Amino acid sequence: MRSTISHLLSPTPLPPPLNFRQKTPTSLLNNSRSFSSRRRTWISQTEIKVSSSSSSSSSSSDNQTVTFAPSPTRKDDDDTDLPESASEIVRSFYKGINDRDLAAVEKLIAENCVYEDLIFPRPFIGRKDILEFFKKFNDSISKDLRFVIDDISAEDSLAVGVTWHLDWKGKPFPFSKGCSFYRLEVKNSRRQIIYGRDSVEPAIKPGEAALVAIQGVVWLLQRFPQLADQL
C-alpha cells in the first residue's frame, strides 16, 4: 500500500516536446515564379504549340512549338535604374498603335516576341510577324478608332495587366472591351515586350448556351478519350 501511494505521488515524466515544423508543400517549391526578399528570379517557361489544320499526313513542320524564357535573374534595384517602367512601356505600345507609329512600336517588342490574339487561330511569332499584323490592323480601321486604357497594373516590373476599350471619335465603340497581359524582359538595359495576349469582347454573346457547349465537349471527351489528342 505504501509503495502504491509513493508511486502516485512521484512526479510524472513529461513527454518530449512536439516539433511542429511546417513542411513547405511541393507545389510551392515547384512554383513557376519564385521570389526572395532581395532578388526576383524568373524560372518559368511558356510553351505554345502552333497547330495546323492540314491533314495528318503532312510533314512534322506543321506543328511548331515555341518555347521562350523571360529575362534572367535581376536584382529589383537594377530594375529601378531603367528609364521606363513596365507599365510605361505598355502605355507607349498602345500610343504607338493609336498614332500608327510602327517604328516606335518596333523598339518596344523583343525580336522573339510571341503575341496571341485569341480571335486568331495561331499566335504571331517574332517581331516582324507582329508588326505586319498591326500594319494590317491599322490599314483596316479608321484613324478615329483608338485604344483607351481603362486600367493598368503598375506593381510588377516585368508583367502588366491591362483592361481597355475602343473609342470612336471620343465615344465608346460597341463590343470593343478587352483585357490583355504582357510579359517583359530586360535586355541591353531596357525593357521589351516578350509575350502578349489579347482577349476581346465577343460581338455575339451566347450566355448560358456557352455552358451547354462546354458540357457537350466534356461529354465527348469522356465518351471518346482519343479526341483529347486532337485538342
Short mmCIF file of C-alpha atoms in Angstrom, two decimals:
data_model
loop_
_atom_site.label_atom_id
_atom_site.label_comp_id
_atom_site.label_asym_id
_atom_site.label_seq_id
_atom_site.Cartn_x
_atom_site.Cartn_y
_atom_site.Cartn_z
CA MET A 1 0.00 0.00 0.00
CA ARG A 2 2.79 2.45 0.91
CA SER A 3 4.65 1.71 -2.32
CA THR A 4 1.49 2.36 -4.33
CA ILE A 5 0.95 5.78 -2.67
CA SER A 6 4.58 6.80 -3.19
CA HIS A 7 4.28 5.82 -6.83
CA LEU A 8 1.21 8.00 -7.31
CA LEU A 9 2.85 10.96 -5.56
CA SER A 10 6.10 10.77 -7.55
CA PRO A 11 6.47 13.28 -10.40
CA THR A 12 5.33 12.01 -13.78
CA PRO A 13 7.93 12.46 -16.51
CA LEU A 14 6.76 14.78 -19.29
CA PRO A 15 6.71 13.53 -22.91
CA PRO A 16 9.27 15.01 -25.25
CA PRO A 17 8.16 18.28 -26.88
CA LEU A 18 6.40 18.02 -30.21
CA ASN A 19 8.14 19.52 -33.19
CA PHE A 20 5.60 21.34 -35.33
CA ARG A 21 7.98 22.09 -38.15
CA GLN A 22 5.94 23.13 -41.13
CA LYS A 23 6.79 21.41 -44.38
CA THR A 24 6.63 23.50 -47.48
CA PRO A 25 4.24 21.92 -50.00
CA THR A 26 5.89 20.51 -53.07
CA SER A 27 3.58 22.58 -55.25
CA LEU A 28 5.03 25.76 -53.77
CA LEU A 29 8.59 24.55 -54.21
CA ASN A 30 7.86 23.89 -57.85
CA ASN A 31 6.05 27.16 -58.43
CA SER A 32 6.90 28.68 -61.81
CA ARG A 33 7.70 32.03 -60.16
CA SER A 34 9.98 32.08 -57.14
CA PHE A 35 10.69 35.20 -55.14
CA SER A 36 13.00 36.19 -52.31
CA SER A 37 13.23 39.38 -50.28
CA ARG A 38 16.29 40.61 -52.14
CA ARG A 39 16.12 39.07 -55.59
CA ARG A 40 13.40 38.27 -58.08
CA THR A 41 14.01 35.08 -60.04
CA TRP A 42 12.04 34.18 -63.15
CA ILE A 43 12.36 30.49 -63.89
CA SER A 44 9.16 29.88 -65.81
CA GLN A 45 8.94 28.97 -69.45
CA THR A 46 5.97 29.43 -71.74
CA GLU A 47 5.36 26.80 -74.38
CA ILE A 48 2.96 27.47 -77.22
CA LYS A 49 2.03 24.72 -79.63
CA VAL A 50 1.12 26.09 -83.03
CA SER A 51 -1.02 23.56 -84.82
CA SER A 52 -2.00 23.46 -88.46
CA SER A 53 -5.32 22.49 -90.00
CA SER A 54 -3.60 20.38 -92.63
CA SER A 55 -4.07 16.61 -92.82
CA SER A 56 -2.21 14.19 -90.56
CA SER A 57 -0.08 13.02 -93.47
CA SER A 58 1.68 16.38 -93.72
CA SER A 59 5.21 16.92 -92.51
CA SER A 60 6.06 17.41 -88.85
CA SER A 61 6.93 21.07 -89.53
CA ASP A 62 3.18 21.85 -89.50
CA ASN A 63 3.25 21.52 -85.72
CA GLN A 64 5.52 24.14 -84.24
CA THR A 65 6.43 24.51 -80.61
CA VAL A 66 7.67 27.88 -79.44
CA THR A 67 9.40 27.98 -76.07
CA PHE A 68 10.85 31.10 -74.56
CA ALA A 69 12.01 32.09 -71.10
CA PRO A 70 11.57 35.53 -69.55
CA SER A 71 14.50 37.65 -68.53
CA PRO A 72 17.26 36.18 -66.35
CA THR A 73 17.59 36.82 -62.65
CA ARG A 74 17.88 40.51 -61.82
CA LYS A 75 18.02 42.49 -58.64
CA ASP A 76 14.96 44.63 -58.02
CA ASP A 77 17.30 47.58 -57.52
CA ASP A 78 18.56 47.13 -61.07
CA ASP A 79 15.03 47.49 -62.43
CA THR A 80 14.61 50.90 -60.82
CA ASP A 81 17.60 52.22 -62.79
CA LEU A 82 15.83 51.71 -66.12
CA PRO A 83 14.32 54.82 -67.71
CA GLU A 84 10.77 53.42 -68.19
CA SER A 85 8.69 51.10 -66.03
CA ALA A 86 6.87 48.08 -67.43
CA SER A 87 3.51 49.89 -67.38
CA GLU A 88 5.03 52.88 -69.19
CA ILE A 89 6.35 50.55 -71.90
CA VAL A 90 2.85 49.12 -72.39
CA ARG A 91 1.30 52.60 -72.46
CA SER A 92 3.83 53.60 -75.13
CA PHE A 93 2.90 50.43 -77.05
CA TYR A 94 -0.78 51.46 -77.22
CA LYS A 95 0.15 55.04 -78.06
CA GLY A 96 2.26 53.82 -80.98
CA ILE A 97 -0.67 51.77 -82.30
CA ASN A 98 -3.04 54.74 -81.95
CA ASP A 99 -0.57 57.07 -83.67
CA ARG A 100 0.17 54.44 -86.35
CA ASP A 101 3.83 54.83 -85.48
CA LEU A 102 5.08 51.28 -86.03
CA ALA A 103 8.69 52.46 -85.87
CA ALA A 104 8.09 53.39 -82.22
CA VAL A 105 6.24 50.12 -81.59
CA GLU A 106 9.12 48.12 -83.08
CA LYS A 107 11.50 49.34 -80.38
CA LEU A 108 9.14 48.08 -77.65
CA ILE A 109 8.87 44.50 -78.96
CA ALA A 110 11.54 41.86 -78.44
CA GLU A 111 12.83 40.14 -81.57
CA ASN A 112 11.50 36.75 -80.45
CA CYS A 113 8.22 38.06 -79.02
CA VAL A 114 5.09 35.87 -79.15
CA TYR A 115 1.75 37.67 -79.46
CA GLU A 116 -1.58 35.90 -79.06
CA ASP A 117 -4.83 37.50 -80.17
CA LEU A 118 -7.44 34.93 -79.19
CA ILE A 119 -9.70 35.66 -82.15
CA PHE A 120 -6.97 34.25 -84.41
CA PRO A 121 -6.25 30.50 -84.61
CA ARG A 122 -2.47 30.88 -84.28
CA PRO A 123 -0.15 33.27 -82.43
CA PHE A 124 2.06 35.77 -84.18
CA ILE A 125 5.68 34.77 -83.66
CA GLY A 126 8.57 37.20 -83.92
CA ARG A 127 8.78 40.98 -84.18
CA LYS A 128 8.40 41.01 -87.97
CA ASP A 129 5.23 38.90 -87.93
CA ILE A 130 3.72 41.04 -85.16
CA LEU A 131 4.46 44.34 -86.93
CA GLU A 132 2.90 43.02 -90.14
CA PHE A 133 -0.24 42.15 -88.18
CA PHE A 134 -0.51 45.64 -86.70
CA LYS A 135 0.09 47.22 -90.11
CA LYS A 136 -2.87 45.25 -91.49
CA PHE A 137 -4.87 46.20 -88.40
CA ASN A 138 -4.20 49.92 -88.86
CA ASP A 139 -4.90 49.74 -92.61
CA SER A 140 -8.28 48.09 -91.98
CA ILE A 141 -9.70 50.54 -89.41
CA SER A 142 -10.39 54.26 -89.30
CA LYS A 143 -7.96 56.68 -87.66
CA ASP A 144 -10.87 57.77 -85.48
CA LEU A 145 -10.91 54.36 -83.77
CA ARG A 146 -8.45 54.43 -80.88
CA PHE A 147 -7.47 52.28 -77.90
CA VAL A 148 -8.33 53.72 -74.48
CA ILE A 149 -6.74 52.20 -71.38
CA ASP A 150 -9.30 51.77 -68.60
CA ASP A 151 -6.95 50.30 -66.00
CA ILE A 152 -3.36 49.10 -65.92
CA SER A 153 -1.26 47.38 -63.28
CA ALA A 154 1.96 49.04 -62.21
CA GLU A 155 3.25 46.95 -59.28
CA ASP A 156 5.27 44.35 -61.19
CA SER A 157 8.44 45.32 -63.01
CA LEU A 158 8.18 42.61 -65.69
CA ALA A 159 4.46 41.83 -66.07
CA VAL A 160 1.50 44.10 -66.84
CA GLY A 161 -2.26 43.55 -66.99
CA VAL A 162 -4.49 45.97 -68.92
CA THR A 163 -8.21 46.49 -69.42
CA TRP A 164 -9.17 48.65 -72.40
CA HIS A 165 -11.82 49.57 -74.92
CA LEU A 166 -12.01 51.28 -78.30
CA ASP A 167 -13.28 54.82 -78.78
CA TRP A 168 -14.86 56.19 -81.94
CA LYS A 169 -14.40 59.98 -82.03
CA GLY A 170 -14.32 60.08 -78.24
CA LYS A 171 -17.29 57.75 -77.70
CA PRO A 172 -17.09 54.07 -76.66
CA PHE A 173 -17.29 51.74 -79.63
CA PRO A 174 -19.72 48.80 -79.20
CA PHE A 175 -18.36 45.32 -78.44
CA SER A 176 -14.81 46.63 -78.08
CA LYS A 177 -13.90 45.88 -74.47
CA GLY A 178 -10.83 43.78 -73.91
CA CYS A 179 -8.13 42.74 -71.49
CA SER A 180 -4.50 41.99 -72.18
CA PHE A 181 -1.47 40.57 -70.42
CA TYR A 182 2.11 41.45 -71.23
CA ARG A 183 5.36 39.91 -70.02
CA LEU A 184 8.56 41.88 -70.45
CA GLU A 185 12.27 41.11 -70.42
CA VAL A 186 15.29 43.28 -69.73
CA LYS A 187 17.86 43.25 -72.50
CA ASN A 188 20.63 45.76 -73.13
CA SER A 189 19.45 47.80 -70.13
CA ARG A 190 15.91 48.32 -71.41
CA ARG A 191 12.57 46.58 -71.13
CA GLN A 192 10.86 44.99 -74.12
CA ILE A 193 7.65 43.02 -74.54
CA ILE A 194 8.47 39.33 -74.90
CA TYR A 195 4.90 37.97 -74.71
CA GLY A 196 1.40 39.37 -75.12
CA ARG A 197 -2.13 38.00 -75.06
CA ASP A 198 -5.36 39.79 -76.02
CA SER A 199 -8.85 38.66 -75.05
CA VAL A 200 -11.58 40.70 -76.77
CA GLU A 201 -15.29 41.04 -76.00
CA PRO A 202 -17.28 38.85 -78.43
CA ALA A 203 -19.84 40.52 -80.68
CA ILE A 204 -22.15 37.54 -80.17
CA LYS A 205 -22.68 36.66 -76.52
CA PRO A 206 -24.04 33.12 -76.12
CA GLY A 207 -24.64 33.44 -72.36
CA GLU A 208 -25.70 30.16 -70.76
CA ALA A 209 -25.51 28.45 -74.14
CA ALA A 210 -21.75 28.56 -73.73
CA LEU A 211 -22.05 26.43 -70.59
CA VAL A 212 -24.11 23.89 -72.52
CA ALA A 213 -21.44 23.81 -75.23
CA ILE A 214 -18.73 23.19 -72.63
CA GLN A 215 -20.78 20.37 -71.11
CA GLY A 216 -21.12 18.86 -74.58
CA VAL A 217 -17.36 18.95 -75.17
CA VAL A 218 -16.69 17.36 -71.76
CA TRP A 219 -19.20 14.60 -72.55
CA LEU A 220 -17.50 13.89 -75.87
CA LEU A 221 -14.07 13.71 -74.23
CA GLN A 222 -15.39 11.32 -71.60
CA ARG A 223 -17.09 9.16 -74.21
CA PHE A 224 -14.24 9.27 -76.71
CA PRO A 225 -10.95 9.86 -74.83
CA GLN A 226 -8.96 9.63 -78.06
CA LEU A 227 -10.40 13.02 -79.07
CA ALA A 228 -8.22 14.66 -76.41
CA ASP A 229 -5.21 14.09 -78.70
CA GLN A 230 -6.81 16.43 -81.24
CA LEU A 231 -7.09 19.36 -78.83
#
